[in-house]
Short mmCIF file of C-alpha atoms and ligand atoms in Angstrom, two decimals:
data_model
loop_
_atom_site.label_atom_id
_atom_site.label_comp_id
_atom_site.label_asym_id
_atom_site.label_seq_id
_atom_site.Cartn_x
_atom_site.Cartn_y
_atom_site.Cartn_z
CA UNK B 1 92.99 97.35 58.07
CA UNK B 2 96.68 97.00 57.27
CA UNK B 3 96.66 92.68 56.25
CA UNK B 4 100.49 91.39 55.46
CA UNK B 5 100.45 88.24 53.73
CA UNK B 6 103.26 85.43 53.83
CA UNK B 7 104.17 83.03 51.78
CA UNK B 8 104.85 79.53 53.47
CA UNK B 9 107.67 77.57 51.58
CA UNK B 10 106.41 74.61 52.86
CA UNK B 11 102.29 74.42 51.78
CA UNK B 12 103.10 76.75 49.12
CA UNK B 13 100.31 78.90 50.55
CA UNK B 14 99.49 82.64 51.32
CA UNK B 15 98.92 82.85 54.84
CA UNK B 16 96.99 85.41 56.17
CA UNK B 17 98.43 87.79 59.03
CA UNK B 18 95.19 88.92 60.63
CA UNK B 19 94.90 91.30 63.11
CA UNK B 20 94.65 91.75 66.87
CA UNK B 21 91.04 92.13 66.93
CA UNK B 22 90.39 89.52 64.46
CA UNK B 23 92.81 87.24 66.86
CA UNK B 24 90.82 87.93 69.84
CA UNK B 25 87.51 87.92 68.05
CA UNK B 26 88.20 84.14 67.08
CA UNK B 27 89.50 82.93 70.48
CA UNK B 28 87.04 84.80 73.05
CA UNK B 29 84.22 83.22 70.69
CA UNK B 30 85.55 80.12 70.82
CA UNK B 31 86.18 80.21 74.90
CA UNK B 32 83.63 79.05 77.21
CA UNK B 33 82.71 79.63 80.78
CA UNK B 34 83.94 76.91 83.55
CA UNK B 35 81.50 74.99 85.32
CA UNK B 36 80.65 75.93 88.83
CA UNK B 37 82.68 74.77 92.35
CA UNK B 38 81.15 75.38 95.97
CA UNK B 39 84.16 76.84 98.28
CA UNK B 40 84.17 78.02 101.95
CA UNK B 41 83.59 81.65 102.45
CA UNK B 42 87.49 82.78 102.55
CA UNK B 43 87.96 81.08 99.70
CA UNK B 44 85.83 82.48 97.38
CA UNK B 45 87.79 86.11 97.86
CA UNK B 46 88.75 87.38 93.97
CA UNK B 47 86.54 84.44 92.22
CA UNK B 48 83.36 85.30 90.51
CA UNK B 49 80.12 84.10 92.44
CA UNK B 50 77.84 81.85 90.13
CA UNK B 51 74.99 82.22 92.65
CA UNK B 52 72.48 84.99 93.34
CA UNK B 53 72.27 85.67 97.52
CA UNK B 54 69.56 86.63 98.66
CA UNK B 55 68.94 87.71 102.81
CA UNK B 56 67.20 85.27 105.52
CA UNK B 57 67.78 87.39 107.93
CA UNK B 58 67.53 91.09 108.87
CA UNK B 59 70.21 93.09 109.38
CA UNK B 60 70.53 94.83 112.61
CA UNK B 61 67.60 92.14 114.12
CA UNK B 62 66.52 94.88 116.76
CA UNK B 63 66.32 98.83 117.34
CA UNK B 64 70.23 99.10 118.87
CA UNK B 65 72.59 102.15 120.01
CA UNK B 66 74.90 104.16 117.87
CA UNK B 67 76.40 105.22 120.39
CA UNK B 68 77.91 104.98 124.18
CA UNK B 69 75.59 106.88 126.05
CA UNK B 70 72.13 106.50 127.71
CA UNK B 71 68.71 105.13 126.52
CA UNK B 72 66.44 107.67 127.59
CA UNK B 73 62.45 108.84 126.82
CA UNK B 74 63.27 112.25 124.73
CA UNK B 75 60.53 114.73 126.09
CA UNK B 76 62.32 114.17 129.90
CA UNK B 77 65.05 116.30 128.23
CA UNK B 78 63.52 119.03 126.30
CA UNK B 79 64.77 121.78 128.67
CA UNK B 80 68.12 120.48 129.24
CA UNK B 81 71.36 122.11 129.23
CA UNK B 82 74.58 122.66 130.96
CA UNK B 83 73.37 125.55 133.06
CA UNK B 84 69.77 123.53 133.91
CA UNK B 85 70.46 119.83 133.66
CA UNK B 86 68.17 117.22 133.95
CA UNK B 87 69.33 114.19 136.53
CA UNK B 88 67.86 110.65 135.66
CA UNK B 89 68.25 107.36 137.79
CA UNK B 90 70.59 104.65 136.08
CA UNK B 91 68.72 101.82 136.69
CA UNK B 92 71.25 99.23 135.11
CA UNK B 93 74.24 98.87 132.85
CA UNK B 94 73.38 97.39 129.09
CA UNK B 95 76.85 96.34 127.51
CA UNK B 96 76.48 95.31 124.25
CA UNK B 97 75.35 91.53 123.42
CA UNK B 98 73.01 92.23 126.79
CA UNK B 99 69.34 92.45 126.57
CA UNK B 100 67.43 94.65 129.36
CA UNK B 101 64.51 93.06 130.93
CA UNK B 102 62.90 96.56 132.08
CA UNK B 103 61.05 98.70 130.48
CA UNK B 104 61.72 102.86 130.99
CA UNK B 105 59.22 105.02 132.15
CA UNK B 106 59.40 108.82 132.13
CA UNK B 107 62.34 110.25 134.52
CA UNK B 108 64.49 106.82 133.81
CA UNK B 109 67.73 106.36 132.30
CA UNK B 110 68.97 102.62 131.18
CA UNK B 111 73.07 103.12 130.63
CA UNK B 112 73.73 101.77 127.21
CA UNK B 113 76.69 100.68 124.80
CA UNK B 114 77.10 100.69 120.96
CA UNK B 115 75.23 98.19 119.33
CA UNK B 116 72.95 96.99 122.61
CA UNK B 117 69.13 96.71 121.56
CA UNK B 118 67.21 100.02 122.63
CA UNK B 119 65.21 98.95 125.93
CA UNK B 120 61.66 98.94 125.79
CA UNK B 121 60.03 102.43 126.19
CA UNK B 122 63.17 104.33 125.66
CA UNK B 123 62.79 106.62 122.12
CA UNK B 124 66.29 108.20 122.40
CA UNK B 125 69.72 107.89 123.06
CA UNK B 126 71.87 110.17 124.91
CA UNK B 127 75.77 110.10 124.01
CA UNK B 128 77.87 109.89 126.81
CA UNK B 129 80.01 113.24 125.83
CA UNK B 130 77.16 115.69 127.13
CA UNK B 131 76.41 114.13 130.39
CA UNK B 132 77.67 113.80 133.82
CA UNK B 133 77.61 111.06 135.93
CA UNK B 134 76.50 111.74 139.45
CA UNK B 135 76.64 108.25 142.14
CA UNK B 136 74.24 106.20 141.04
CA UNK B 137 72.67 109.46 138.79
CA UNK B 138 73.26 110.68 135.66
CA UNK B 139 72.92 114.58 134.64
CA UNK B 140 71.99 115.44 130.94
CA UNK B 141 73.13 118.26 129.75
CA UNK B 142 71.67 118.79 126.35
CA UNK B 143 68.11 117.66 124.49
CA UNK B 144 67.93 115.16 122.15
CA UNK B 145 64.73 114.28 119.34
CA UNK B 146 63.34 111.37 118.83
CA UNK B 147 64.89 108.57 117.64
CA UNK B 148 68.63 110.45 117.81
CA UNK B 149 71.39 107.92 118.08
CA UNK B 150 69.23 104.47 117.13
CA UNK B 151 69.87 102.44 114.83
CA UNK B 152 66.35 100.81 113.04
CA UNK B 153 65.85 97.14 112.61
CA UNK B 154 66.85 96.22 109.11
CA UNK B 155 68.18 99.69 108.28
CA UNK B 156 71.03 97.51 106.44
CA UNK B 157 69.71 94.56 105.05
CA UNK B 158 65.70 93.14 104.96
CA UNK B 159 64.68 89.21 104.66
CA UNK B 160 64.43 88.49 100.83
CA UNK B 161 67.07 91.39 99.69
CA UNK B 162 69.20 90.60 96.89
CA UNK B 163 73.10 91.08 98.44
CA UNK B 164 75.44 89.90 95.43
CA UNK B 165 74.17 88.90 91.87
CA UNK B 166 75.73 85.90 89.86
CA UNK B 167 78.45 87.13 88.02
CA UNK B 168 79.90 89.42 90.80
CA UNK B 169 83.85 89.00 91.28
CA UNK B 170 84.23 89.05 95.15
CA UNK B 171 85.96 91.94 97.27
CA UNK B 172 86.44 91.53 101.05
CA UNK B 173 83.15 93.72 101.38
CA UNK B 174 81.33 90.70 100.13
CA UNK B 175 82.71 88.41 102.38
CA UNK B 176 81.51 90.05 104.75
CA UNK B 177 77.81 90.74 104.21
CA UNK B 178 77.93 86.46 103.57
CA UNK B 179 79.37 86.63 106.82
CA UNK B 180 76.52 88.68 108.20
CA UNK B 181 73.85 86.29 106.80
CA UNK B 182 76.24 82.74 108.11
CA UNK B 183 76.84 81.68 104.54
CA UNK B 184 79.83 79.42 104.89
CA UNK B 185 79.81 77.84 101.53
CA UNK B 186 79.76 79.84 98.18
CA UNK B 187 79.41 78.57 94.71
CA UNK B 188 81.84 80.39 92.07
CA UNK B 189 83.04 79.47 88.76
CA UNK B 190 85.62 76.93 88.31
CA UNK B 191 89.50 78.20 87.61
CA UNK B 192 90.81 77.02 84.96
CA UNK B 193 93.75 74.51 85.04
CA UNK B 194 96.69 75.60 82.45
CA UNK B 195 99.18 73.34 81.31
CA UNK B 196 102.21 74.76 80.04
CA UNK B 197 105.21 73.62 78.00
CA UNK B 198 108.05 75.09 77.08
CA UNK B 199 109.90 73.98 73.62
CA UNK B 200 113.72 74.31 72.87
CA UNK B 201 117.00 72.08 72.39
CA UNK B 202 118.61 75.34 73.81
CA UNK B 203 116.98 74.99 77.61
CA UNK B 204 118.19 74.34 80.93
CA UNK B 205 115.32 74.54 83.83
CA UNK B 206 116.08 77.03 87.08
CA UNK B 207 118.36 74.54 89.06
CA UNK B 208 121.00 72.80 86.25
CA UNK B 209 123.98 74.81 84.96
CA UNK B 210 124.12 76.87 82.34
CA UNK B 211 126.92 75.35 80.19
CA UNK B 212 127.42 77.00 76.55
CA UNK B 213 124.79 77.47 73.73
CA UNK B 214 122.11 76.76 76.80
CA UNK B 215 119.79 79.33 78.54
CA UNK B 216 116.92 79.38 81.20
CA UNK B 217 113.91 78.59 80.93
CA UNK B 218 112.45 81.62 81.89
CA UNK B 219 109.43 81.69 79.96
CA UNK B 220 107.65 78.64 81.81
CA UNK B 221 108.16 80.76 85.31
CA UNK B 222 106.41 84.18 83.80
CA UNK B 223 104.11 82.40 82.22
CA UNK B 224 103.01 80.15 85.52
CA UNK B 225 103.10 83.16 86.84
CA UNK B 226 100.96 85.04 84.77
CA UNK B 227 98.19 82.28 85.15
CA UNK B 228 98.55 82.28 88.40
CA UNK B 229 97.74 86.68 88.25
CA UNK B 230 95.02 85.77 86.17
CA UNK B 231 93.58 83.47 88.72
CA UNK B 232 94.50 80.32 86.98
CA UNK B 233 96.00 76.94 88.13
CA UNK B 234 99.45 76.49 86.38
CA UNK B 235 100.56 73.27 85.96
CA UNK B 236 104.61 73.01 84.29
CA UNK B 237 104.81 70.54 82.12
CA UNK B 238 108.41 71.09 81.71
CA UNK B 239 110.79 71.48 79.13
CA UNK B 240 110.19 69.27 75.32
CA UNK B 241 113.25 68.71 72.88
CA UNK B 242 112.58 70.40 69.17
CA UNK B 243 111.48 67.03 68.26
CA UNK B 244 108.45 65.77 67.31
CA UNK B 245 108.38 62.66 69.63
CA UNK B 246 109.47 64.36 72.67
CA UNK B 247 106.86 67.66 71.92
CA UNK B 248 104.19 65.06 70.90
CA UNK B 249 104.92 63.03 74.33
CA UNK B 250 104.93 65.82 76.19
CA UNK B 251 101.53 67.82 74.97
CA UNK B 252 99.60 64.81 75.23
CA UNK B 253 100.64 65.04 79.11
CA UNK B 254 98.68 68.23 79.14
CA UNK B 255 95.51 67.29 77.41
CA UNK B 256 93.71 66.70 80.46
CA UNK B 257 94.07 70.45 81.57
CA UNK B 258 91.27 73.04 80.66
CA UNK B 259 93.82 75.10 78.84
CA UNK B 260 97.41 74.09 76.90
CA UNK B 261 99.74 76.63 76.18
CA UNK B 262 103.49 75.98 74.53
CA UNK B 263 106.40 78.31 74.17
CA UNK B 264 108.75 78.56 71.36
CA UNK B 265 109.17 76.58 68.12
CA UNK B 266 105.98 77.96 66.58
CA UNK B 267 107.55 80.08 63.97
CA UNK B 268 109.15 79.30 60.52
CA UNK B 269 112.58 77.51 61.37
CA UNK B 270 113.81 74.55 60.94
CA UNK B 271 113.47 73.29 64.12
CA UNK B 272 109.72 74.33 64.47
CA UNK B 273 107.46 71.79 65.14
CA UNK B 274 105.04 72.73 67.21
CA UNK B 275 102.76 73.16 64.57
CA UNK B 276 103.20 70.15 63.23
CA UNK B 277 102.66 68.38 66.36
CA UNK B 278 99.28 70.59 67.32
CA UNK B 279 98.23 69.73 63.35
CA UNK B 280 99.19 65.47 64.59
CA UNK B 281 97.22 65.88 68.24
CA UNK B 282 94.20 66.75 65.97
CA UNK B 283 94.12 70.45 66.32
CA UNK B 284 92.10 72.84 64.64
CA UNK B 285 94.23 75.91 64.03
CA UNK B 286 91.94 79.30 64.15
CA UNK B 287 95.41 80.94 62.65
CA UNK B 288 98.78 81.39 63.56
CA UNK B 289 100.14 85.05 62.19
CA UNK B 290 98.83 88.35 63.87
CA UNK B 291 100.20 91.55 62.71
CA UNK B 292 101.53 92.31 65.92
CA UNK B 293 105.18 93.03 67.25
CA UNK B 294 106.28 91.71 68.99
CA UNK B 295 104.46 88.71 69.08
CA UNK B 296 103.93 87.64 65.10
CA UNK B 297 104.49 84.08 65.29
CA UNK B 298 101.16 83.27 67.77
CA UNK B 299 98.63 80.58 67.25
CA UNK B 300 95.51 79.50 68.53
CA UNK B 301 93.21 76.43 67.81
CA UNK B 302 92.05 73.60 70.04
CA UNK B 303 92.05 70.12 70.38
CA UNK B 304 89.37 68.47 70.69
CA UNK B 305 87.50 71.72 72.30
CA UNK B 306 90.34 72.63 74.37
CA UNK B 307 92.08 76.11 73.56
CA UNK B 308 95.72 75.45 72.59
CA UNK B 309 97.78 78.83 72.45
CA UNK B 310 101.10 78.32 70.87
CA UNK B 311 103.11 80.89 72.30
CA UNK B 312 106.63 82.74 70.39
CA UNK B 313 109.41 81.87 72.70
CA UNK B 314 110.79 85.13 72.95
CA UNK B 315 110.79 85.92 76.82
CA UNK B 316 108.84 89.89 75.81
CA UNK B 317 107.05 88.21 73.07
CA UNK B 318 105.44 85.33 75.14
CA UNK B 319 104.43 87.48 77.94
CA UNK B 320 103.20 90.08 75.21
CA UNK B 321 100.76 87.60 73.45
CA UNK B 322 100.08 86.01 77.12
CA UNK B 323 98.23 89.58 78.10
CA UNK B 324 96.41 90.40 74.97
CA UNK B 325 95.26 86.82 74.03
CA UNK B 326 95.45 84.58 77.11
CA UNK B 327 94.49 86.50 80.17
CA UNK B 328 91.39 87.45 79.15
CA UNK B 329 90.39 83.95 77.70
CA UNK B 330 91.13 82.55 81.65
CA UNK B 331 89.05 85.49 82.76
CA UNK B 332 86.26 84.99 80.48
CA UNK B 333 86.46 81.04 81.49
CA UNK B 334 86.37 82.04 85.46
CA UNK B 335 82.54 83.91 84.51
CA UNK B 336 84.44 87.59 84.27
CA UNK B 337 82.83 90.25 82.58
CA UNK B 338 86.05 92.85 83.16
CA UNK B 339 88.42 91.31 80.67
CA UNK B 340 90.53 93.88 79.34
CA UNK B 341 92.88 96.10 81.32
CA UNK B 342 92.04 100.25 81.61
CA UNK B 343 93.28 102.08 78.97
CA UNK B 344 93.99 106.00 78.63
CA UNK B 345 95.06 107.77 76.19
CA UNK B 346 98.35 109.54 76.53
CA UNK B 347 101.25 111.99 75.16
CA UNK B 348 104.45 110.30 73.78
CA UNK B 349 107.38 112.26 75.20
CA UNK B 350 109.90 111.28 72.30
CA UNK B 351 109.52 110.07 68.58
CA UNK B 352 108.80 106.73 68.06
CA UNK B 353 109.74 105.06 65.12
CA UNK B 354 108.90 101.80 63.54
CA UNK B 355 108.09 99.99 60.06
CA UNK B 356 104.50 100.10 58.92
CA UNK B 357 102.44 97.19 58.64
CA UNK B 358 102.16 95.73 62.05
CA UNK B 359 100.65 96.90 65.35
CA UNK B 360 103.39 97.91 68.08
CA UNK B 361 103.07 97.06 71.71
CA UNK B 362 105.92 99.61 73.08
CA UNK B 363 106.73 98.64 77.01
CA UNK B 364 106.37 102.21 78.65
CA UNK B 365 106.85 104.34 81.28
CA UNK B 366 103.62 106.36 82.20
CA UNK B 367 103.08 109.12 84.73
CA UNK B 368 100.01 111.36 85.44
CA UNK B 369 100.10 114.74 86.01
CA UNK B 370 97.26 117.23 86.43
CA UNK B 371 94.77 114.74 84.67
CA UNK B 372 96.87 114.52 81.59
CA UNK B 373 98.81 110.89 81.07
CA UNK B 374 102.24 111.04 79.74
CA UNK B 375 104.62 108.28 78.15
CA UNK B 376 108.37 107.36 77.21
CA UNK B 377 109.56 104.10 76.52
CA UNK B 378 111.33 101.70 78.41
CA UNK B 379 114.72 102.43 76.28
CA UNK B 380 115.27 99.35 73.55
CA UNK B 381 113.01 96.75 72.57
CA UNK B 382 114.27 93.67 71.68
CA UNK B 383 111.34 91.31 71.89
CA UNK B 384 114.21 89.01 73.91
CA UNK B 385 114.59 91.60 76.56
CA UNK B 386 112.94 90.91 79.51
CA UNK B 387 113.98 93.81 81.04
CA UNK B 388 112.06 96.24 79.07
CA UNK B 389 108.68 94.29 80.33
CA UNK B 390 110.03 94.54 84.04
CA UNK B 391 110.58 98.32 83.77
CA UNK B 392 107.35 99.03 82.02
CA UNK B 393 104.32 100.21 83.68
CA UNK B 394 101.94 100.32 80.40
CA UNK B 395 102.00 99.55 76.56
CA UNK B 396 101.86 102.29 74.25
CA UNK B 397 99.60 100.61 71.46
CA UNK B 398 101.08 102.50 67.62
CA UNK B 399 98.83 101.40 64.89
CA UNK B 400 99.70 99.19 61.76
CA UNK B 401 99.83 102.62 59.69
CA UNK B 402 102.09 104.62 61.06
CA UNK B 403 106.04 104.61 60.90
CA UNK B 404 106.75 107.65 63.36
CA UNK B 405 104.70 108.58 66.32
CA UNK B 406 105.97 111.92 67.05
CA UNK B 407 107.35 113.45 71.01
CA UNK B 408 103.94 115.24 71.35
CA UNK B 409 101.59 113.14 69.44
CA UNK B 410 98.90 111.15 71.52
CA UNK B 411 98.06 106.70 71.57
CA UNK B 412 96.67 104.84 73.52
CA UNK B 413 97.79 103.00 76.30
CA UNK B 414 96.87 100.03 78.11
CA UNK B 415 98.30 99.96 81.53
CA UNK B 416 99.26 97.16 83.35
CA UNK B 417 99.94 98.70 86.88
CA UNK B 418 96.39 100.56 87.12
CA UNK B 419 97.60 102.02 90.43
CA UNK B 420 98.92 104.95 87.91
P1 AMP O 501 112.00 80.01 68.84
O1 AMP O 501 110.65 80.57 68.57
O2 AMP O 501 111.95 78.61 69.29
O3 AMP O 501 112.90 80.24 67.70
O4 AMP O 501 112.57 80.86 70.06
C1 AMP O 501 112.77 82.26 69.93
C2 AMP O 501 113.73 82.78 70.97
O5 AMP O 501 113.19 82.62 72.26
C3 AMP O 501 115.07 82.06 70.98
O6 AMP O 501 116.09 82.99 71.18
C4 AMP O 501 114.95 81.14 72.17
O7 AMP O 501 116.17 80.79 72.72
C5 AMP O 501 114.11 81.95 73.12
N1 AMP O 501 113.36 81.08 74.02
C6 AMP O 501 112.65 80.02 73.63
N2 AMP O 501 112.08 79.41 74.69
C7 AMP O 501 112.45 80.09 75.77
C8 AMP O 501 112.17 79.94 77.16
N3 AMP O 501 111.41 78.96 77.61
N4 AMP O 501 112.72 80.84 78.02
C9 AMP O 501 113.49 81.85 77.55
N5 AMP O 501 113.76 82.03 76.25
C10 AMP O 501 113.26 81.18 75.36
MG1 MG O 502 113.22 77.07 69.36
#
């Protein structure tokens, strides 16, 4: 493992630049899962169930038709065919939702639709496309076994079987076997609620102009919106001067979230005080370096419990450290088991350069062809430049070691668009 160590001017201390693993390692043991909610059934779509459900009922109640056609007794029709058919009575119609009151005897036909219970003494049904109707007759034109076209009681689902187990994130599917069974009301883990604060003299929010030396605030929007992908609650708590009153005044605004998370000011300049601030607010820092670019200047700690990332403020850089270090900490909170993206391995299709020492995330381009995974990059990669993250499909991961990856060589990937 490639460790850099820096020394801090101001403590007069080495301090450690640990590694991506190590980084997660310390916050994903340090994050806990939410309490539990009860929701209605729609609502529980994409959150993790925190209950097992088990069946009341079964599932289809009654012997019913698979088909349009005609509940018949199946010997009647051994010998049928076009050339001899057989000719039944229809003694009523059975739409479905309809029960039939009669019971079939030999020579008798019942006409029935898809999903109508199987009358009683019928053992077959007869689909529609190989008869004839004839007045108030029907002719069959082909046999049929026993039990062809009906559906068993409880072929789906028996009283007492276990549907979805605790821990399952919901897909529509689910919905609707709850459906099947009338559960309105599901209990799922919490989301978490994520306060965020963005840091810098140098901001102006969406709406206000941009007069000189100012820029956007762009990093509170991705990052809202990157909670809100990862199925948290964002909650904005604005924009703090690089002072320590105005950052102190505003964090404390976003203690009573599950999760705090600042941008900017968390690196070595003068103006950098987040630290300070999180050190003030009682925070117990887990570490602040990670050999990682871009990305270095990330820490994580909490405050009384709560995880506190502080964020770099570099647009590419905060999203960056958002996916490896924040997105699965909300997943892990919301009871998810799934909480790293797929990752292939893949071919670089041009030389990569960089310094050795820390781990690059490269914003790529990656295609599949004939089972093999390809990558270039997005062009430059300024960890300001937002653009390379919007063009990028995937992150081609080049260890600490290396200071070339060569056009041929393969890396890993992690892809963020797994539709590839
Ligand atoms: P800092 O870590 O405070 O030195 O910020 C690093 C870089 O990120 C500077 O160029 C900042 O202007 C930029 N930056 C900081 N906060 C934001 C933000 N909320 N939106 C966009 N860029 C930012
Ligand atoms: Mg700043």
């Amino acid at each position: 493992m490639n460790l850099g160590f820096i020394y801090n001017l101001a403590t007069g201390k080495n301090i450690v630049m640990i590694s991506v693993e190590e980084a997660l390692e310390k916050i994903l043991s340090s994050i806990h899962v939410m309490g539990e909610e009860e929701v209605s059934l729609l609502d529980s779509l994409g959150r993790v169930i925190a209950e097992d459900v088990y069946s009341h009922l079964t599932i289809p109640p009654w012997n019913n038709s698979a088909m349009d056609g005609y509940a018949i007794i199946a010997e009647d029709v051994k010998s049928a065919s076009k050339e001899n058919p057989v000719r039944f009575r229809v003694l009523e119609d059975l739409p479905a939702g309809k029960v039939s009151e009669r019971k079939i005897k030999r020579g008798e036909s019942i006409r029935i639709m898809t999903g109508a219970p199987i009358p009683e003494g019928a053992d077959a049904v007869i689909m529609n496309e190989v008869t004839e109707k004839d007045g108030e007759f029907v002719k069959i034109l082909s046999p049929v076994s026993v039990n062809e076209n009906i559906r068993p009681a409880g072929e789906d689902i028996k009283i007492g079987d276990l549907l979805l187990k605790k821990g399952k994130l919901l897909v529509p599917s689910d919905i609707g076997i709850m459906a099947s069974i009338q559960k309105s009301r599901v209990t799922v883990f919490q989301r978490p609620r994520v306060a965020i604060l963005s840091t810098g003299d140098e901001l102006v929010d969406i709406d206000e102009p941009i007069t000189k030396g100012k820029i956007v605030n762009s990093n509170s929007y991705s990052l809202e919106a990157q909670v809100t992908d990862a199925g948290g609650i964002p909650i904005s708590l604005g924009i703090a001067k690089d002072t320590r009153d105005d950052l102190s005044k505003k964090l404390n605004s976003g203690l009573g979230a599950d999760v705090l998370i600042t941008s900017a000011g968390i690196s070595v300049g003068d103006y950098d005080f987040v630290k300070d601030v999180f050190t003030d607010l009682g925070m117990t820092m887990k570490f602040w370096k990670v050999a990682m670019k871009p990305g270095k200047p990330v820490a994580f700690g909490d405050i009384k419990g709560k995880p506190v990332f502080g964020l770099p403020g570099n647009p590419t850089a905060s999203m960056l450290c958002f996916e490896l270090f924040v997105r699965p900490s909300l997943l892990k909170m919301q009871g998810r088991s799934d909480l790293f993206r797929k990752g292939v391995t893949a071919e670089s299709l041009e030389d990569i350069k960089k310094k050795p020492g820390r781990r690059h995330f490269i914003r790529t381009i990656t295609s599949c062809k004939d089972g093999q995974y390809y990558f270039k990059t997005t062009g430059a990669q300024g960890s300001g430049m937002l653009t390379s993250m919007v063009l990028a499909n995937s992150l081609a991961i080049i260890p600490e070691d290396l200071s070339i990856l060569k056009k041929g060589e393969k890396t890993r990937i992690i892809l963020l668009d797994e539709r590839i």
